[in-house]
Coordinates of C-alpha atoms in Angstrom, one line a residue:
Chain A
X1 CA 14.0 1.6 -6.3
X2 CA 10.7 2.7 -7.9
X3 CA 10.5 5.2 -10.3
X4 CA 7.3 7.0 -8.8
X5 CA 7.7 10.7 -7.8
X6 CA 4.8 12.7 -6.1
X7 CA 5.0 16.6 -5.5
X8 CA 4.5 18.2 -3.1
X9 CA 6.0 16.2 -0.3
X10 CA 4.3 18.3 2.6
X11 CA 1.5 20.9 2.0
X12 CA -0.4 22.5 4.7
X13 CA -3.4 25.2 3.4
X14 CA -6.1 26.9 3.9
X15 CA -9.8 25.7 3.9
X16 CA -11.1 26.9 0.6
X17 CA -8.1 26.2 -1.9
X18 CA -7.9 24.4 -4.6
X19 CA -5.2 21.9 -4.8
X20 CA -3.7 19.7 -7.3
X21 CA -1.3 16.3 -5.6
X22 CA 0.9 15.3 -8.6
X23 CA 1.8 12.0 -9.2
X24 CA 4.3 10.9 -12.1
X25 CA 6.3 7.4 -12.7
X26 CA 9.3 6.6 -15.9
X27 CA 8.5 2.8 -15.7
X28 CA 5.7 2.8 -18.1
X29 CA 2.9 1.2 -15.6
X30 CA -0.9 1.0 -17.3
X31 CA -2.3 0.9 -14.1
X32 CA -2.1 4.3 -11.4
X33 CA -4.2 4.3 -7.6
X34 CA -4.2 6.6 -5.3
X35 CA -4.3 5.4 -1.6
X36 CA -5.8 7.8 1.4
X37 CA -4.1 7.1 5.2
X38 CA -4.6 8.0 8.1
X39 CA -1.9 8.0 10.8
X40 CA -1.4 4.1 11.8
X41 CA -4.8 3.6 10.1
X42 CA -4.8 1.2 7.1
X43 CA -4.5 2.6 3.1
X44 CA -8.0 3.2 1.3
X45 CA -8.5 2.7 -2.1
X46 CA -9.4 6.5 -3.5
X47 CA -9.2 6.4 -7.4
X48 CA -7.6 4.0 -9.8
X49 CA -6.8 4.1 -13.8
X50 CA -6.4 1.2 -15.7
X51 CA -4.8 3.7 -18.5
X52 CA -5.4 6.7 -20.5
X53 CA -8.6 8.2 -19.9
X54 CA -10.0 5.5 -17.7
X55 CA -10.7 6.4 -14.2
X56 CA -12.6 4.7 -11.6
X57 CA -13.7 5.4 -7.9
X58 CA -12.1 3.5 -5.6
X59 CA -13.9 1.8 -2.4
X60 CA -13.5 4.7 0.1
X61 CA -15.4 7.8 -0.9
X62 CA -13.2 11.1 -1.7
X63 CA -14.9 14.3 -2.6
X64 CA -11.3 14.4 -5.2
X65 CA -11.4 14.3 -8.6
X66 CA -8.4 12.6 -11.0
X67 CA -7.4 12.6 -14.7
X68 CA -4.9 10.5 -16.7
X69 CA -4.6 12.4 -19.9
X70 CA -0.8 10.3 -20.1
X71 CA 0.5 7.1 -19.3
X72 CA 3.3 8.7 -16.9
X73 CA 1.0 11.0 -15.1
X74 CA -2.1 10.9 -12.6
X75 CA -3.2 14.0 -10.5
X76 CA -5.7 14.1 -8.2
X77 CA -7.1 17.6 -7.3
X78 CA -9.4 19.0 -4.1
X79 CA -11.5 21.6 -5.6
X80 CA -12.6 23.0 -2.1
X81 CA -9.8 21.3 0.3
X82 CA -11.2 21.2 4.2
X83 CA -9.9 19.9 7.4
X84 CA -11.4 16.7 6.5
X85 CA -9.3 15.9 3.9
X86 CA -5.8 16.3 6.1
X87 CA -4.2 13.0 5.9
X88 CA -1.4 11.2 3.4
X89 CA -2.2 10.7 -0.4
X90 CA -0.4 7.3 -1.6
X91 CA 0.4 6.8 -5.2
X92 CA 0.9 3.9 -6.9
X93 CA 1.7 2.3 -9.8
X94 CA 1.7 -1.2 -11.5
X95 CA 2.1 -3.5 -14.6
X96 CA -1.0 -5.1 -14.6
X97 CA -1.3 -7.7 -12.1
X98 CA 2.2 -7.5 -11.1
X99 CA 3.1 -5.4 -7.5
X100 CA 1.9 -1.7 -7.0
X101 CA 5.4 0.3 -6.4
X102 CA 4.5 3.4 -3.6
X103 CA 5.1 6.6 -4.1
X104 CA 6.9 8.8 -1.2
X105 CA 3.6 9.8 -0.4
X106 CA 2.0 13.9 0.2
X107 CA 1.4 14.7 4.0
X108 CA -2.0 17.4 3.4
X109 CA -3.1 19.7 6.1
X110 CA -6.2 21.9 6.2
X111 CA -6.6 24.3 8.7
Chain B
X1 CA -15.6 -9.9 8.2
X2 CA -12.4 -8.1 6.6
X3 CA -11.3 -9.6 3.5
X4 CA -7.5 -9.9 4.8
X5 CA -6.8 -10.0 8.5
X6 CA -4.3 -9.3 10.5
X7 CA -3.2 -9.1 14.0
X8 CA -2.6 -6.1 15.1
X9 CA 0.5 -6.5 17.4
X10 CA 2.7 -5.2 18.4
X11 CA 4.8 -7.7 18.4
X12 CA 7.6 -6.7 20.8
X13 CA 10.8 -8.8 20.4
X14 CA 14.9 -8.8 21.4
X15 CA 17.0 -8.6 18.4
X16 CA 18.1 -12.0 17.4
X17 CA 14.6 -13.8 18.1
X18 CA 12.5 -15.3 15.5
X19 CA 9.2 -13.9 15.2
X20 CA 6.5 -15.0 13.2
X21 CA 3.3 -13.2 11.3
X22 CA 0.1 -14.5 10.0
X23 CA -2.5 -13.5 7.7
X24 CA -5.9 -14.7 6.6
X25 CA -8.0 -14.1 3.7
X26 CA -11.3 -14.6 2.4
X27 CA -11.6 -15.1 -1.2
X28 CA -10.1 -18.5 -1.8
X29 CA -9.8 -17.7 -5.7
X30 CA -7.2 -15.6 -4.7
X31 CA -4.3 -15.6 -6.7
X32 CA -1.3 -13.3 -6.0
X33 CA 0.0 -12.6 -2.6
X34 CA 2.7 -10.3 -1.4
X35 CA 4.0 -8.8 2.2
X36 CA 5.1 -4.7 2.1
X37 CA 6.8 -3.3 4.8
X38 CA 5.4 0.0 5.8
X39 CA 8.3 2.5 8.1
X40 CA 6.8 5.2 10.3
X41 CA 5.2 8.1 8.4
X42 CA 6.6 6.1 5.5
X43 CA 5.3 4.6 2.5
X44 CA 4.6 0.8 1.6
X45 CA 7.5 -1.0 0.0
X46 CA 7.4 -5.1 -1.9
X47 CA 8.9 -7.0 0.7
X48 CA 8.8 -10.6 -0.9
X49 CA 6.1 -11.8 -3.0
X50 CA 4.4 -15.1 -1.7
X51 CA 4.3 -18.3 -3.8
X52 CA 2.2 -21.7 -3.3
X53 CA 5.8 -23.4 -3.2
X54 CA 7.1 -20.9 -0.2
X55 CA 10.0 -18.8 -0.6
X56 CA 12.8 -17.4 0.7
X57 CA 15.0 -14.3 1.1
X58 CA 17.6 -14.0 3.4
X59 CA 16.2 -14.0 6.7
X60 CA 12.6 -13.8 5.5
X61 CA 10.6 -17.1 4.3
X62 CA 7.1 -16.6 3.4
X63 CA 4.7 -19.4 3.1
X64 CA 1.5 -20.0 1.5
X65 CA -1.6 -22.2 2.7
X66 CA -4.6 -22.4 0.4
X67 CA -6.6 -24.8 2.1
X68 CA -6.5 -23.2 5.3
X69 CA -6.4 -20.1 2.9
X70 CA -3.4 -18.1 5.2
X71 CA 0.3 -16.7 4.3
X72 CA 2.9 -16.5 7.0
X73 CA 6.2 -14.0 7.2
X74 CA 8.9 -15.4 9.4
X75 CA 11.6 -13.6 10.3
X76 CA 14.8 -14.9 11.4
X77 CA 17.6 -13.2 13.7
X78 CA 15.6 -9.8 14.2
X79 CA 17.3 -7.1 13.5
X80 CA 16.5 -3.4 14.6
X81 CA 15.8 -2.2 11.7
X82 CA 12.9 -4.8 10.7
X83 CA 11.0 -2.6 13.4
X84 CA 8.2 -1.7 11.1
X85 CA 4.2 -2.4 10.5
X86 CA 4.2 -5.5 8.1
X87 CA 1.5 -5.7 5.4
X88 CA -0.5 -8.5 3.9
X89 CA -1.7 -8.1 0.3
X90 CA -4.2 -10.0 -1.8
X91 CA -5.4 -9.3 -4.9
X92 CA -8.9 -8.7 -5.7
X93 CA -10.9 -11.3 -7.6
X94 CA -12.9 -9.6 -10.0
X95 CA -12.1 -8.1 -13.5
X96 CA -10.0 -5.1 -11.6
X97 CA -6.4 -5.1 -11.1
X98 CA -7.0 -3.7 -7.2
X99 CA -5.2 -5.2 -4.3
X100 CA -6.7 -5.7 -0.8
X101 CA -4.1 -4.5 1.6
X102 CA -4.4 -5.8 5.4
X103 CA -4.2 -3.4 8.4
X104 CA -0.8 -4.3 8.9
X105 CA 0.7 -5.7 11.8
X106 CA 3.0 -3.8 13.6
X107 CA 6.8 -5.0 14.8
X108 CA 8.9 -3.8 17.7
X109 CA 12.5 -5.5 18.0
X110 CA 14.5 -4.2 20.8
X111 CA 18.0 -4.2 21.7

């Protein structure tokens, strides 16, 4: 099993709110994504980190932001979350070029 | 054109059958090449990884053909619980450490 945890599971909130998606792994990955999908839709690439303060935008265009001030930890936060952005958030993690390992995944809805 | 294709399905089968999946990609300097299985409402897991020799895990042999630049998943004596949308995953050749994921193809076995 991978060592990947994201918080919270489920959310469901408000249009207006802030929210923070936590991500964290324990097996010392470089490299952190975050995927975006849809209900039997295929996963979008949102943001990426190739390690400590590196982040990139990933090919689909989110209005999130992300930060990896350490190794073991990647949010991504909604300043102004709206019923757009309802879907799952995917993180992942990997050693280099080696697999991405999946996070459990947070199910967002905005009314 | 998509950079990894997939057939849709589903692919509805009796338990016991052989079934068989295909994938095609479009950057022949691709490199690493994997199949995740993706459960309902789930998140992706590393299935098997794909290597030019072929490879095999239990019931599951994946193959690998660069010239005609496609990977295969065939799965032997279904089983109800391989019911699940399969995944086919290329890496990206450029300097990034991104993956391509496919839009799955989804499996149905049946009693």
């Amino acid at each position: 099993e991978a060592d990947i945890y994201q918080t919270p599971r489920y959310l469901v909130i408000g249009t207006g709110k802030k929210i923070t998606l936590e991500c964290s792994q324990t097996m010392g990955h470089d490299k952190m994504y975050w995927y975006q999908q849809d209900p039997g839709m295929e996963l979008h690439l949102i943001h990426y980190s190739y390690g400590v303060n590196s982040t990139e935008k990933g090919d689909l265009s989110s209005e999130s932001t992300v930060s990896r001030i350490r190794t073991e930890h990647f949010p991504l936060t909604l300043e102004s979350a709206r019923p757009s952005h309802t879907s799952q958030y995917l993180c992942a993690s990997s050693r280099g070029t080696d697999t991405q390992y999946f996070g459990p995944g947070t199910r967002l809805t905005v009314l | 054109r998509k950079e990894v294709e997939q057939d849709p399905g589903p692919f509805n089968v009796p338990e016991g059958a052989t079934v068989a999946f295909n994938c095609t990609y479009s950057n022949s300097a691709s490199q690493s090449f994997f199949w995740y299985r993706q459960d309902c409402r789930k998140e992706p897991k590393l299935l098997m990884s794909v290597y030019s020799s072929g490879n095999e895990d239990g019931r599951f042999t994946a193959q690998l053909n660069r010239a005609s630049q496609y990977i295969s998943l065939l799965i032997r004596d279904s089983k109800l619980s391989d019911s699940a949308t399969y995944l086919c995953v290329v890496n990206r050749v450029d300097s990034s450490y991104k993956l391509i994921f496919g839009s799955g193809t989804r499996l149905l076995v049946r009693p």
